[in-house]
Coordinates of C-alpha atoms and ligand atoms in Angstrom, one line a residue:
X16 CA 88.7 111.7 35.4
X17 CA 91.2 114.5 35.5
X18 CA 94.2 114.2 37.8
X19 CA 94.9 116.9 40.4
X20 CA 97.9 119.1 40.4
X21 CA 99.8 118.8 43.7
X22 CA 103.0 120.5 45.0
X23 CA 105.5 119.1 47.4
X24 CA 106.5 121.7 49.9
X25 CA 108.7 121.6 52.9
X26 CA 108.7 124.2 55.7
X27 CA 110.3 127.5 54.8
X28 CA 111.5 126.3 51.4
X29 CA 110.7 127.8 48.0
X30 CA 107.9 126.2 46.1
X31 CA 108.5 122.6 45.3
X32 CA 108.1 120.8 42.0
X33 CA 104.5 120.3 40.8
X34 CA 103.0 117.0 39.8
X35 CA 99.8 115.4 38.8
X36 CA 98.3 112.5 40.8
X37 CA 95.0 110.6 41.0
X38 CA 92.3 112.8 42.5
X39 CA 90.3 109.9 44.0
X40 CA 93.1 107.6 45.5
X41 CA 95.2 109.2 48.2
X42 CA 97.4 106.1 48.3
X43 CA 99.8 105.3 45.5
X44 CA 99.1 101.6 46.1
X45 CA 95.5 102.1 44.9
X46 CA 96.5 104.2 41.8
X47 CA 100.1 104.9 40.9
X48 CA 99.4 107.6 38.4
X49 CA 102.2 110.2 38.6
X50 CA 103.4 112.8 36.2
X51 CA 105.5 115.9 36.7
X52 CA 103.7 119.0 35.6
X53 CA 106.4 119.8 33.0
X54 CA 107.0 116.1 32.0
X55 CA 106.9 115.1 28.3
X56 CA 105.0 111.8 28.0
X57 CA 106.0 109.5 25.2
X58 CA 103.5 108.1 22.8
X59 CA 104.2 104.6 24.1
X60 CA 103.5 105.6 27.6
X61 CA 100.3 107.3 26.6
X62 CA 99.2 104.2 24.7
X63 CA 100.1 102.0 27.6
X64 CA 98.0 104.2 29.9
X65 CA 95.0 104.0 27.6
X66 CA 95.4 100.3 27.4
X67 CA 95.5 100.1 31.1
X68 CA 92.3 102.2 31.4
X69 CA 90.5 100.1 28.9
X70 CA 91.3 97.0 30.9
X71 CA 90.1 98.5 34.1
X72 CA 86.6 99.5 33.0
X73 CA 83.7 98.0 34.9
X74 CA 82.6 94.7 33.3
X75 CA 79.1 96.0 32.6
X76 CA 77.9 99.5 31.7
X77 CA 75.3 101.2 33.8
X78 CA 72.8 100.7 31.0
X79 CA 73.6 96.9 31.0
X80 CA 73.3 96.8 34.7
X81 CA 69.8 98.4 34.6
X82 CA 68.7 95.8 32.1
X83 CA 70.2 93.0 34.1
X84 CA 68.3 94.3 37.2
X85 CA 65.0 94.2 35.3
X86 CA 65.6 90.6 34.4
X87 CA 66.8 89.8 37.9
X88 CA 63.5 90.9 39.6
X89 CA 61.5 88.7 37.2
X90 CA 63.3 85.6 38.6
X91 CA 61.7 83.5 41.3
X92 CA 63.3 84.0 44.7
X93 CA 65.1 80.6 44.4
X94 CA 67.0 81.8 41.4
X95 CA 68.1 85.2 42.7
X96 CA 71.8 85.0 43.5
X97 CA 74.3 87.6 44.5
X98 CA 78.1 86.8 44.2
X99 CA 79.8 88.0 47.3
X100 CA 83.2 87.9 45.7
X101 CA 82.3 89.9 42.6
X102 CA 79.7 92.0 44.5
X103 CA 77.4 91.3 41.6
X104 CA 73.8 90.2 41.0
X105 CA 73.9 87.0 39.0
X106 CA 71.6 85.8 36.2
X107 CA 71.2 82.0 35.9
X108 CA 73.3 81.9 32.8
X109 CA 76.3 83.3 34.8
X110 CA 76.2 80.9 37.7
X111 CA 78.6 78.6 36.1
X112 CA 81.3 81.3 35.9
X113 CA 81.0 82.0 39.6
X114 CA 80.7 78.4 40.7
X115 CA 83.7 78.5 43.0
X116 CA 82.7 81.9 44.5
X117 CA 80.7 82.4 47.7
X118 CA 77.2 83.7 46.9
X119 CA 74.0 84.6 48.7
X120 CA 70.7 82.9 47.6
X121 CA 67.1 84.1 47.7
X122 CA 67.7 87.8 47.4
X123 CA 64.5 89.5 48.5
X124 CA 63.0 92.7 47.2
X125 CA 63.8 94.2 50.6
X126 CA 67.5 93.3 50.1
X127 CA 67.5 94.8 46.7
X128 CA 66.1 98.0 48.2
X129 CA 68.9 98.3 50.7
X130 CA 72.1 97.7 48.6
X131 CA 74.2 99.3 51.3
X132 CA 73.4 96.2 53.5
X133 CA 74.0 93.7 50.7
X134 CA 77.3 95.2 49.4
X135 CA 80.2 95.1 51.8
X136 CA 81.5 98.5 52.8
X137 CA 84.7 99.5 51.0
X138 CA 86.6 100.6 54.1
X139 CA 89.9 101.3 52.4
X140 CA 90.7 104.5 54.2
X141 CA 92.6 106.2 51.5
X142 CA 90.1 105.7 48.7
X143 CA 86.4 104.9 49.4
X144 CA 86.4 105.1 53.2
X145 CA 82.8 103.9 53.2
X146 CA 81.4 104.5 56.6
X147 CA 77.6 104.0 56.7
X148 CA 75.3 106.1 58.8
X149 CA 73.8 104.4 61.9
X150 CA 70.0 104.1 61.3
X151 CA 69.4 106.7 64.0
X152 CA 71.5 109.3 62.4
X153 CA 70.2 108.6 58.9
X154 CA 66.6 108.9 60.2
X155 CA 67.4 112.1 62.0
X156 CA 68.9 113.6 58.8
X157 CA 66.0 112.6 56.6
X158 CA 63.4 114.0 59.1
X159 CA 65.4 117.2 59.4
X160 CA 65.4 117.6 55.6
X161 CA 61.7 116.9 55.2
X162 CA 60.7 119.1 58.2
X163 CA 62.6 121.9 56.5
X164 CA 60.4 121.4 53.5
X165 CA 62.9 119.9 51.0
X166 CA 61.6 117.6 48.4
X167 CA 64.7 116.7 46.5
X168 CA 68.0 115.5 48.0
X169 CA 71.2 115.5 46.0
X170 CA 73.0 112.7 47.8
X171 CA 76.7 113.1 47.2
X172 CA 78.5 110.1 48.7
X173 CA 75.6 109.2 50.9
X174 CA 74.3 105.9 49.6
X175 CA 72.5 105.0 52.8
X176 CA 70.5 108.2 52.9
X177 CA 69.6 107.8 49.2
X178 CA 68.5 104.3 49.9
X179 CA 66.3 105.3 52.8
X180 CA 64.6 107.9 50.6
X181 CA 64.2 105.5 47.7
X182 CA 62.7 102.7 49.7
X183 CA 60.2 105.1 51.5
X184 CA 59.2 106.4 48.1
X185 CA 58.5 103.0 46.8
X186 CA 56.4 101.9 49.8
X187 CA 54.1 104.8 50.6
X188 CA 52.8 108.1 49.4
X189 CA 56.1 109.9 49.8
X190 CA 57.1 113.0 47.8
X191 CA 60.8 113.2 48.5
X192 CA 63.2 112.2 45.7
X193 CA 66.9 111.6 45.7
X194 CA 69.7 111.4 43.2
X195 CA 72.9 109.6 44.3
X196 CA 76.3 110.7 43.1
X197 CA 79.0 108.3 44.1
X198 CA 82.2 106.8 42.9
X199 CA 81.1 103.3 44.0
X200 CA 80.0 101.8 40.7
X201 CA 78.5 98.8 42.4
X202 CA 75.4 100.9 43.0
X203 CA 74.6 101.0 39.3
X204 CA 73.3 97.5 39.7
X205 CA 70.4 98.8 41.8
X206 CA 69.5 102.2 40.4
X207 CA 68.6 103.6 37.1
X208 CA 70.4 106.4 35.3
X209 CA 67.9 108.8 36.9
X210 CA 68.7 107.6 40.4
X211 CA 72.4 107.2 40.4
X212 CA 75.4 108.9 38.6
X213 CA 78.9 107.5 38.8
X214 CA 80.7 110.6 40.0
X215 CA 84.0 111.7 41.4
X216 CA 83.6 114.4 44.0
X217 CA 87.3 115.3 44.0
X218 CA 87.3 116.6 40.5
X219 CA 83.6 117.0 39.7
X220 CA 83.8 114.3 37.0
X221 CA 80.7 112.5 35.7
X222 CA 81.8 109.1 34.3
X223 CA 78.6 109.0 32.3
X224 CA 79.5 112.1 30.4
X225 CA 77.1 114.8 29.2
X226 CA 74.0 112.6 29.6
X227 CA 74.8 112.1 33.3
X228 CA 75.5 115.8 33.8
X229 CA 72.1 116.6 32.2
X230 CA 70.4 114.2 34.6
X231 CA 72.0 116.0 37.5
X232 CA 71.1 119.4 36.1
X233 CA 67.5 118.4 35.6
X234 CA 67.3 117.1 39.1
X235 CA 68.6 120.4 40.4
X236 CA 65.9 122.3 38.5
X237 CA 63.3 123.1 41.1
X238 CA 60.1 122.2 39.2
X239 CA 56.8 122.8 40.9
X240 CA 58.6 124.6 43.7
X241 CA 60.2 121.3 44.9
X242 CA 63.1 122.6 46.9
X243 CA 66.6 121.0 46.6
X244 CA 69.1 120.3 49.2
X245 CA 72.5 118.7 48.8
X246 CA 73.9 116.3 51.4
X247 CA 77.4 115.0 51.3
X248 CA 79.6 112.8 53.5
X249 CA 83.0 112.7 51.9
X250 CA 85.9 110.5 52.9
X251 CA 87.5 112.3 55.9
X252 CA 91.0 111.9 54.4
X253 CA 89.9 113.9 51.4
X254 CA 91.4 117.3 50.5
X255 CA 88.9 120.0 51.6
X256 CA 90.2 122.2 48.7
X257 CA 89.3 119.7 46.0
X258 CA 85.9 118.9 47.6
X259 CA 85.0 122.5 48.0
X260 CA 85.9 123.2 44.4
X261 CA 83.5 120.4 43.2
X262 CA 80.7 121.5 45.6
X263 CA 81.0 125.0 44.2
X264 CA 80.5 123.6 40.8
X265 CA 77.4 121.7 41.9
X266 CA 76.2 124.9 43.5
X267 CA 76.8 126.8 40.2
X268 CA 74.9 124.1 38.3
X269 CA 71.9 124.6 40.7
X270 CA 72.1 128.4 40.3
X271 CA 72.1 128.2 36.5
X272 CA 69.1 125.9 36.3
X273 CA 66.8 128.5 37.8
X274 CA 65.2 130.9 35.3
X275 CA 64.1 133.4 37.9
X276 CA 67.7 133.3 39.0
X277 CA 68.8 132.3 42.5
X278 CA 71.0 135.3 42.1
X279 CA 72.8 135.7 45.4
X280 CA 71.4 132.6 47.0
X281 CA 73.3 129.4 47.6
X282 CA 72.1 125.9 47.1
X283 CA 71.2 124.7 50.6
X284 CA 73.8 122.2 51.7
X285 CA 74.7 119.8 54.5
X286 CA 78.4 118.8 54.5
X287 CA 79.1 116.1 57.0
X288 CA 82.7 116.1 58.3
X289 CA 84.8 116.0 61.5
X290 CA 84.8 119.1 63.7
X291 CA 88.5 119.6 63.4
X292 CA 88.1 120.6 59.8
X293 CA 85.8 123.6 60.8
X294 CA 88.3 126.3 59.9
X295 CA 89.2 124.7 56.6
X296 CA 85.5 124.4 55.6
X297 CA 84.8 128.0 56.6
X298 CA 87.8 129.2 54.6
X299 CA 86.0 128.0 51.5
X300 CA 82.4 128.5 52.6
X301 CA 82.2 131.5 55.0
X302 CA 78.4 131.2 55.1
X303 CA 78.5 127.8 56.7
X304 CA 78.2 127.0 60.4
X305 CA 78.9 123.9 62.3
X306 CA 76.1 122.1 64.2
X307 CA 76.7 120.2 67.4
X308 CA 74.9 117.1 66.3
X309 CA 77.1 114.1 66.5
X310 CA 76.7 111.8 63.4
X311 CA 77.0 108.1 64.2
X312 CA 78.2 105.3 62.0
X313 CA 77.5 101.6 61.8
X314 CA 80.8 100.2 60.7
X315 CA 83.2 102.7 62.3
X316 CA 84.6 101.3 65.5
X317 CA 85.3 104.7 66.8
X318 CA 82.3 106.7 65.7
X319 CA 79.4 104.5 66.7
X320 CA 77.3 104.0 69.8
X321 CA 79.0 101.5 72.0
X322 CA 76.9 99.0 74.0
X323 CA 78.1 100.7 77.1
X324 CA 76.8 104.2 76.7
X325 CA 77.7 106.7 74.1
X326 CA 81.0 107.1 72.4
X327 CA 81.6 110.6 71.1
X328 CA 81.7 110.9 67.4
X329 CA 83.8 113.8 66.1
X330 CA 81.6 114.1 63.0
X331 CA 79.4 117.1 62.6
X332 CA 77.0 118.8 60.1
X333 CA 78.1 121.9 58.4
X334 CA 75.4 123.9 56.7
X335 CA 74.6 127.2 55.1
X336 CA 71.1 127.2 56.5
X337 CA 70.2 129.4 59.4
X338 CA 71.5 127.5 62.5
X339 CA 68.3 128.2 64.5
X340 CA 66.3 126.2 61.9
X341 CA 68.4 123.0 62.6
X342 CA 66.4 121.5 65.5
X343 CA 68.4 118.9 67.3
X344 CA 66.7 116.1 69.4
X345 CA 66.3 117.1 73.0
X346 CA 65.9 113.4 74.0
X347 CA 69.5 112.9 72.8
X348 CA 70.7 115.7 75.0
X349 CA 70.7 118.8 72.8
X350 CA 69.3 122.1 74.0
X351 CA 68.6 125.4 72.5
X352 CA 70.9 128.3 73.4
X353 CA 68.8 131.5 73.2
X354 CA 71.9 133.7 73.0
X355 CA 73.6 131.7 70.2
X356 CA 70.3 131.0 68.5
X357 CA 71.2 127.4 67.8
X358 CA 70.9 123.9 69.3
X359 CA 74.0 122.8 71.2
X360 CA 75.2 119.7 73.1
X361 CA 74.0 119.5 76.7
X362 CA 77.7 119.7 77.9
X363 CA 78.4 122.8 75.8
X364 CA 78.2 125.7 78.2
X365 CA 77.6 129.2 77.0
X366 CA 80.8 131.1 77.8
X367 CA 80.1 134.7 79.0
X368 CA 83.4 136.0 77.9
X369 CA 83.4 134.5 74.4
X370 CA 79.7 135.1 74.3
X371 CA 79.2 131.8 72.6
X372 CA 78.8 128.1 73.2
X373 CA 82.4 127.2 72.5
X374 CA 82.7 123.5 72.9
X375 CA 83.4 121.6 69.7
X376 CA 83.4 118.1 71.1
X377 CA 80.4 118.1 73.4
X378 CA 82.5 118.2 76.6
X379 CA 82.5 121.4 78.7
X380 CA 85.4 123.6 77.6
X381 CA 87.1 126.1 79.9
X382 CA 88.0 129.7 79.2
X383 CA 91.7 130.8 79.2
X384 CA 92.1 134.5 79.9
X385 CA 95.6 134.5 78.4
X386 CA 94.6 132.8 75.2
X387 CA 91.4 134.9 75.2
X388 CA 89.3 131.8 74.2
X389 CA 87.9 128.6 75.4
X390 CA 90.0 125.4 75.2
X391 CA 89.6 121.7 75.7
X392 CA 89.2 120.7 79.4
X393 CA 92.3 118.6 79.2
X394 CA 94.5 121.5 78.1
X395 CA 96.5 123.9 80.3
X396 CA 98.2 127.2 79.5
X397 CA 101.9 126.7 78.9
X398 CA 104.0 129.9 79.5
X399 CA 106.8 128.6 77.4
X400 CA 104.7 128.0 74.3
X401 CA 102.5 130.9 75.1
X402 CA 99.3 129.0 74.4
X403 CA 97.1 126.3 75.8
X404 CA 98.1 122.8 74.9
X405 CA 98.3 119.2 76.2
X406 CA 100.0 118.8 79.6
X407 CA 102.5 116.3 78.2
X408 CA 103.9 118.3 75.3
X409 CA 107.5 119.2 74.9
X410 CA 107.9 122.9 74.5
X411 CA 108.9 124.2 71.1
X412 CA 110.5 120.8 70.5
X413 CA 108.8 119.7 67.3
X414 CA 111.3 121.3 64.9
X415 CA 109.2 120.8 61.8
X416 CA 106.4 122.9 63.2
X417 CA 102.7 122.3 63.0
X418 CA 101.3 121.1 59.7
X419 CA 98.3 123.4 60.0
X420 CA 99.6 126.7 61.3
X421 CA 103.3 126.2 60.8
X422 CA 104.1 127.2 64.4
X423 CA 106.5 125.1 66.5
X424 CA 105.5 123.5 69.8
X425 CA 102.6 121.3 68.8
X426 CA 101.6 118.8 66.3
X427 CA 98.7 119.2 63.8
X428 CA 96.3 117.3 66.1
X429 CA 96.9 119.8 68.9
X430 CA 96.8 122.9 66.8
X431 CA 95.1 125.7 68.6
X432 CA 94.0 127.3 65.3
X433 CA 91.8 124.3 64.6
X434 CA 89.5 125.4 67.3
X435 CA 88.9 129.0 66.3
X436 CA 86.0 130.6 68.0
Ligands
LIG37 N1 77.6 107.9 55.6 C1 77.3 107.8 54.2 C2 78.5 107.1 53.5 C3 79.7 108.0 53.6 S1 81.2 107.1 53.2 C4 76.1 106.9 54.1 O1 75.8 106.1 55.0 O2 75.3 107.1 53.2 C5 81.8 108.0 51.8 C6 81.1 107.7 50.6 O3 81.7 108.5 49.6 C7 81.1 106.3 50.1 O4 79.8 106.0 49.6 C8 82.1 106.3 49.0 O5 81.8 105.3 48.0 C9 82.0 107.7 48.4 N2 83.2 108.2 47.8 C10 84.5 108.0 48.1 N3 85.3 108.6 47.3 C11 84.6 109.3 46.4 C12 84.8 110.1 45.3 N4 86.1 110.4 44.9 N5 83.8 110.6 44.6 C13 82.5 110.3 44.9 N6 82.2 109.5 46.0 C14 83.2 109.0 46.7
LIG38 ZN1 81.8 85.7 41.3
LIG39 ZN1 75.4 129.9 73.6
LIG40 ZN1 85.4 131.4 76.5
LIG41 ZN1 95.9 129.5 77.2

């Protein structure tokens, strides 16, 4: 889909030159598309690009994959193979071509219903950054959504949540439906065009064109009062600006489907993202608030439950629903703060001066009277820098200044403005 327009800036300088680069890949190694905004591109280069794109299309279309799936499930267990190298379900006629590849045999219906277990996670940090929910977190999310009365879930980059809904729906009387939007085309092998759209959330591009858009639009139309919620868990390295722009377009799509007019209402949304992006997200979605719930992952070394007690995950839920409605599990240590009217981590103490539960990371934060706000327990107030910061910082030394607020004295990771109250 469309490239994004970037600008290179350096501190204190005039605006730099603008250029287009790939929206989805944040590493030039994954996609080297680059073009100055004012650059004239020759016919030959355009032709070469088109040629390159043609050669890099997926081998099968979504339609073909759907047909292949139908044939695949008709096969006896002994003939159901999955090529691990090509990440593809194989039909017997294709075995030959993959004879020197590793493959799995006897793919069961249960395995077909949980593709996120069958496919290996694309962990490449700069592109897919596929970090799958731990079962506990996925179950929590789904229960939360159903308890809130939602019957349709637009799953944007949440294949595991989608899969949990899909497999429940096929097993029992279950009225929740889900549509997965994701850039990982491997999922088209397991879901029909009504269940999965190949989508880029950094530029709101539907690879399936108008038909896919229409699928999404239809899904968002709240027939028979079936309420829709959107859940998204984008790669954490992603540009908040680009994501917010796409999500606003999805919200607009929802608003336009309703005849009675949702007027001033917003499509209910859960955006799962690390807590240190709070101020960035609120810049774009002032109606959102951050929940204390810590989202855990299966394949993320840092963000999962260790064997020895709990590792703290920095990943949170941002939502435009009323915070008091988001009930967090008491058995996992969350409690309701009657003043803040929301569930908070057990370690999150209500600060009388700030008049709010101020901790962002679950630890007990302390109030600094000079900064007039609560800060991390490990910070202290530095009179040189005139703010609270890490004990082992060098005062005003970082000459380039902080990437977030531009002030000297601290790096982006220690920026006080990231923890605005
Ligand atoms: N925790 C989620 C997965 C989140 S990982 C779950 O368990 O369901 C991020 C997801 O976003 C991956 O599925 C990845 O394929 C998808 N993704 C990455 N870049 C994307 C893009 N540009 N557009 C759409 N989806 C993208
Ligand atoms: Zn193969
Ligand atoms: Zn409180
Ligand atoms: Zn305080
Ligand atoms: Zn201070």
